[in-house]
Coordinates of C-alpha atoms and ligand atoms in Angstrom, one line a residue:
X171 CA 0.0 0.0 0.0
X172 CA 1.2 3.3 -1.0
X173 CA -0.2 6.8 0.4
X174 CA 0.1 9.9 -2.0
X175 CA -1.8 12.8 -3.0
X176 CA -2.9 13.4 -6.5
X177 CA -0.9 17.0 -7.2
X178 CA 2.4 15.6 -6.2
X179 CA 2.0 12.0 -8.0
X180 CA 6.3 11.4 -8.2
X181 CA 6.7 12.6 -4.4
X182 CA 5.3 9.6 -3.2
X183 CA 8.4 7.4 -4.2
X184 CA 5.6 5.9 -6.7
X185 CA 7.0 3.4 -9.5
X186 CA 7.4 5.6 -12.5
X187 CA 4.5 3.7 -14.2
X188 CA 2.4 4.2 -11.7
X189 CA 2.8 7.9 -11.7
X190 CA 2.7 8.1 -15.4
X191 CA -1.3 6.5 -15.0
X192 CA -2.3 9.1 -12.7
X193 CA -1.3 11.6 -15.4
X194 CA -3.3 10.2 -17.8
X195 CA -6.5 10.0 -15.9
X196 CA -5.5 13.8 -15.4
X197 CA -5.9 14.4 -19.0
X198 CA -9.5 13.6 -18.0
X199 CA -11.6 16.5 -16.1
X200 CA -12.3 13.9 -13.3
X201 CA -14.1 16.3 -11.4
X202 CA -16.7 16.5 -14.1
X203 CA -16.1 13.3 -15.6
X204 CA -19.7 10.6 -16.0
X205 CA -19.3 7.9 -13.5
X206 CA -18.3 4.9 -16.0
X207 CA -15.1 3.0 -17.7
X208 CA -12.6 4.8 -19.6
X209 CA -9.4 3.4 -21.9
X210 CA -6.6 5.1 -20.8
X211 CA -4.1 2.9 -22.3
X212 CA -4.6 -0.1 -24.6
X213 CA -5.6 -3.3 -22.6
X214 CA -3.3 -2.2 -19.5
X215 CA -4.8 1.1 -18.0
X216 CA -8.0 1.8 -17.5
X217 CA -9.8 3.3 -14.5
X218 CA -13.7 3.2 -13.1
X219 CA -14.9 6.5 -12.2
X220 CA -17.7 6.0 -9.3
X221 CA -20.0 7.8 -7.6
X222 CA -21.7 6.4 -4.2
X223 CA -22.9 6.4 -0.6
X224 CA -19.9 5.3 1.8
X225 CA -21.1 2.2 4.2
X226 CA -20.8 0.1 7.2
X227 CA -17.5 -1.9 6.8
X228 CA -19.3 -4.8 8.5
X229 CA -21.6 -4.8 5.4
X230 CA -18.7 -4.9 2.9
X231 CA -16.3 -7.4 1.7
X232 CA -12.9 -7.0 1.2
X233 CA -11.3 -7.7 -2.4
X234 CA -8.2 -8.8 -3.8
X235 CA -6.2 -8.9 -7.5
X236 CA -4.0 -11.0 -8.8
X237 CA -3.2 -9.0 -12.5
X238 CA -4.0 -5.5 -11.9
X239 CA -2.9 -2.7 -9.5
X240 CA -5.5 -0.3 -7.8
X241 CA -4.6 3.6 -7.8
X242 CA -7.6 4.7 -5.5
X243 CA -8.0 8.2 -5.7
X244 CA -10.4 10.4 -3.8
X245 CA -12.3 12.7 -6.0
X246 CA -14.5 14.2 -3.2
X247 CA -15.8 13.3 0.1
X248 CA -14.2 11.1 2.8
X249 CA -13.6 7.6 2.6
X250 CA -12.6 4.8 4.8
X251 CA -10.8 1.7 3.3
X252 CA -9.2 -1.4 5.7
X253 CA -6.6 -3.1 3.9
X254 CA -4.1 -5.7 4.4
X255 CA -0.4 -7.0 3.8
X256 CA 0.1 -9.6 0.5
X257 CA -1.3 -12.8 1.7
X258 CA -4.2 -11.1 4.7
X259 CA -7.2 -11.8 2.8
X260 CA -9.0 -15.0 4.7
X261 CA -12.6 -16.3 3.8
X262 CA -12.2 -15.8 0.3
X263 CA -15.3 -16.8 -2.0
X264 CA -14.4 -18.2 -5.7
X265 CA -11.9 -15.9 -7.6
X266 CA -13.4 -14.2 -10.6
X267 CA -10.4 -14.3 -12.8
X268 CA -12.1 -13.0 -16.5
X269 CA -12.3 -9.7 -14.0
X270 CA -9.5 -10.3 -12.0
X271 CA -10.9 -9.8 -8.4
X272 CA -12.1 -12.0 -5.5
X273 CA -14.0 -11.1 -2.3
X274 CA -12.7 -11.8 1.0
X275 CA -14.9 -12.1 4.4
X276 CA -11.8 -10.7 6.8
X277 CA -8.2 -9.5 6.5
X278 CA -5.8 -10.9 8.9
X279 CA -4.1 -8.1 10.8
X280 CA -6.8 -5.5 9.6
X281 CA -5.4 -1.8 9.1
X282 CA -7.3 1.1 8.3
X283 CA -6.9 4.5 6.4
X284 CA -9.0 7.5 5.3
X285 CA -8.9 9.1 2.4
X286 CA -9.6 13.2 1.6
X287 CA -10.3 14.4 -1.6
X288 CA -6.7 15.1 -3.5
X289 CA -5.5 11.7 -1.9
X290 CA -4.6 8.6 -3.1
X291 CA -3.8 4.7 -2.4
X292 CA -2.4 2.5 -4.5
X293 CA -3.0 -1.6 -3.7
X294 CA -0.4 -4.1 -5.0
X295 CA -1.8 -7.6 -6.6
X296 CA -3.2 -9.8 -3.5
X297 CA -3.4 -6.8 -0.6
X298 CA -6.8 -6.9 0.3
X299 CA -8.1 -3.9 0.6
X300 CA -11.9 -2.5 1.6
X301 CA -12.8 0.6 0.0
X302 CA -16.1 2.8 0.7
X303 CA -16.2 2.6 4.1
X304 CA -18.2 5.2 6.0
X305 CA -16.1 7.4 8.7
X306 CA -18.4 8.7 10.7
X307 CA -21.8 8.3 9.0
X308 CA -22.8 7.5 5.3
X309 CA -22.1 9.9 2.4
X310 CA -21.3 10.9 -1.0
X311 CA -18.0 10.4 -2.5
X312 CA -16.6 10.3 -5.7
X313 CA -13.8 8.4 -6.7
X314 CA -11.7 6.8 -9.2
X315 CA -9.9 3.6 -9.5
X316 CA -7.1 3.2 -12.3
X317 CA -6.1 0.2 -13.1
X318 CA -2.8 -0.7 -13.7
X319 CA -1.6 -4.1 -15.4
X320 CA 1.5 -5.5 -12.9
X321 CA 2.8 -6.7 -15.8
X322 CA 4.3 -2.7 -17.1
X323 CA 5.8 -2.5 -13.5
X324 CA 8.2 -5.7 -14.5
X325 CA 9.3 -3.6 -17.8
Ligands
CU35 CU1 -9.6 -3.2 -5.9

C-alpha cells in the first residue's frame, strides 16, 4: 500500500509507471467526468470512475487482484478503506479471474486509512483492501480507481 496525493503523484516514491497512470487519468476533467469506464491505455490502463454512498465496513467485503494494481484516488468526500499485507485476505469466496478480483470475508491483521479528496492509495496484486467505508456516518463520494496491469511495473 502506498499513500500519496494526487498533485504531487512522483513525491510519493511511486513506481514511474504508476505515476505516469495518474497523469493520464488527469488528461480527464475527473471532477466533471460521467461515472463509468474509460481506456486510458490499450488493454493495461484503464480506471472506473464511481460515484456512491460510503457504508458500514461490517456490510462490505474486502477484495483482492492477482493481474491489476488499484490507484484509488479520492475525487470528493471522505472515505474509509481497511486493507491488508500480501497474503491477509481469509474467507475468500471463488476468484473471478475474467475480472480479476475476488471477495474476501476478513483481512488478517486489519489496518485502516481515510482518504480526503486530493488523496490517493495504491494496492499491489493480493493486498486486500476495503474501499467505501463510511467514517463517521454514510455519504457521498466520488472516486476513481485506475487500473494498472503488474505486468508494465516488471518492464
Ligand atoms: Cu480493488
Amino acid at each position: 500500500m502506498i499513500l500519496g496525493n494526487v498533485h504531487q503523484p512522483f513525491a510519493a516514491g511511486l513506481p514511474p509507471a504508476l505515476a505516469q497512470a495518474i497523469l493520464l487519468a488527469q488528461a480527464h476533467d475527473l471532477q466533471s467526468i460521467a461515472p463509468g469506464r474509460y481506456e486510458l491505455q490499450g488493454d493495461s490502463i484503464f480506471m472506473n470512475v464511481m460515484q456512491f454512498s460510503t457504508g458500514a465496513p461490517a456490510e462490505k467485503k474486502a477484495e483482492r487482484h492477482t493481474r491489476f494494481i488499484d490507484i484509488q484516488i479520492l475525487l470528493a468526500g471522505e472515505e474509509r478503506i481497511f486493507f491488508g499485507v500480501a497474503g491477509a485476505a481469509r474467507e475468500c469466496e471463488d476468484a473471478h479471474d475474467e475480472d480479476d478480483y475476488q471477495l474476501c470475508r476478513s483481512i488478517d491483521g486489519e489496518q485502516v486509512l481515510t482518504l480526503q479528496a486530493g488523496m490517493f492509495a495504491v494496492f499491489m496484486p493480493d493486498e486486500p483492501h476495503k474501499p467505501g467505508c463510511t467514517v463517521t456516518q454514510p455519504a457521498e463520494i466520488k472516486k476513481v480507481v485506475i487500473k494498472v496491469s503488474a505486468s508494465l511495473l516488471a518492464k
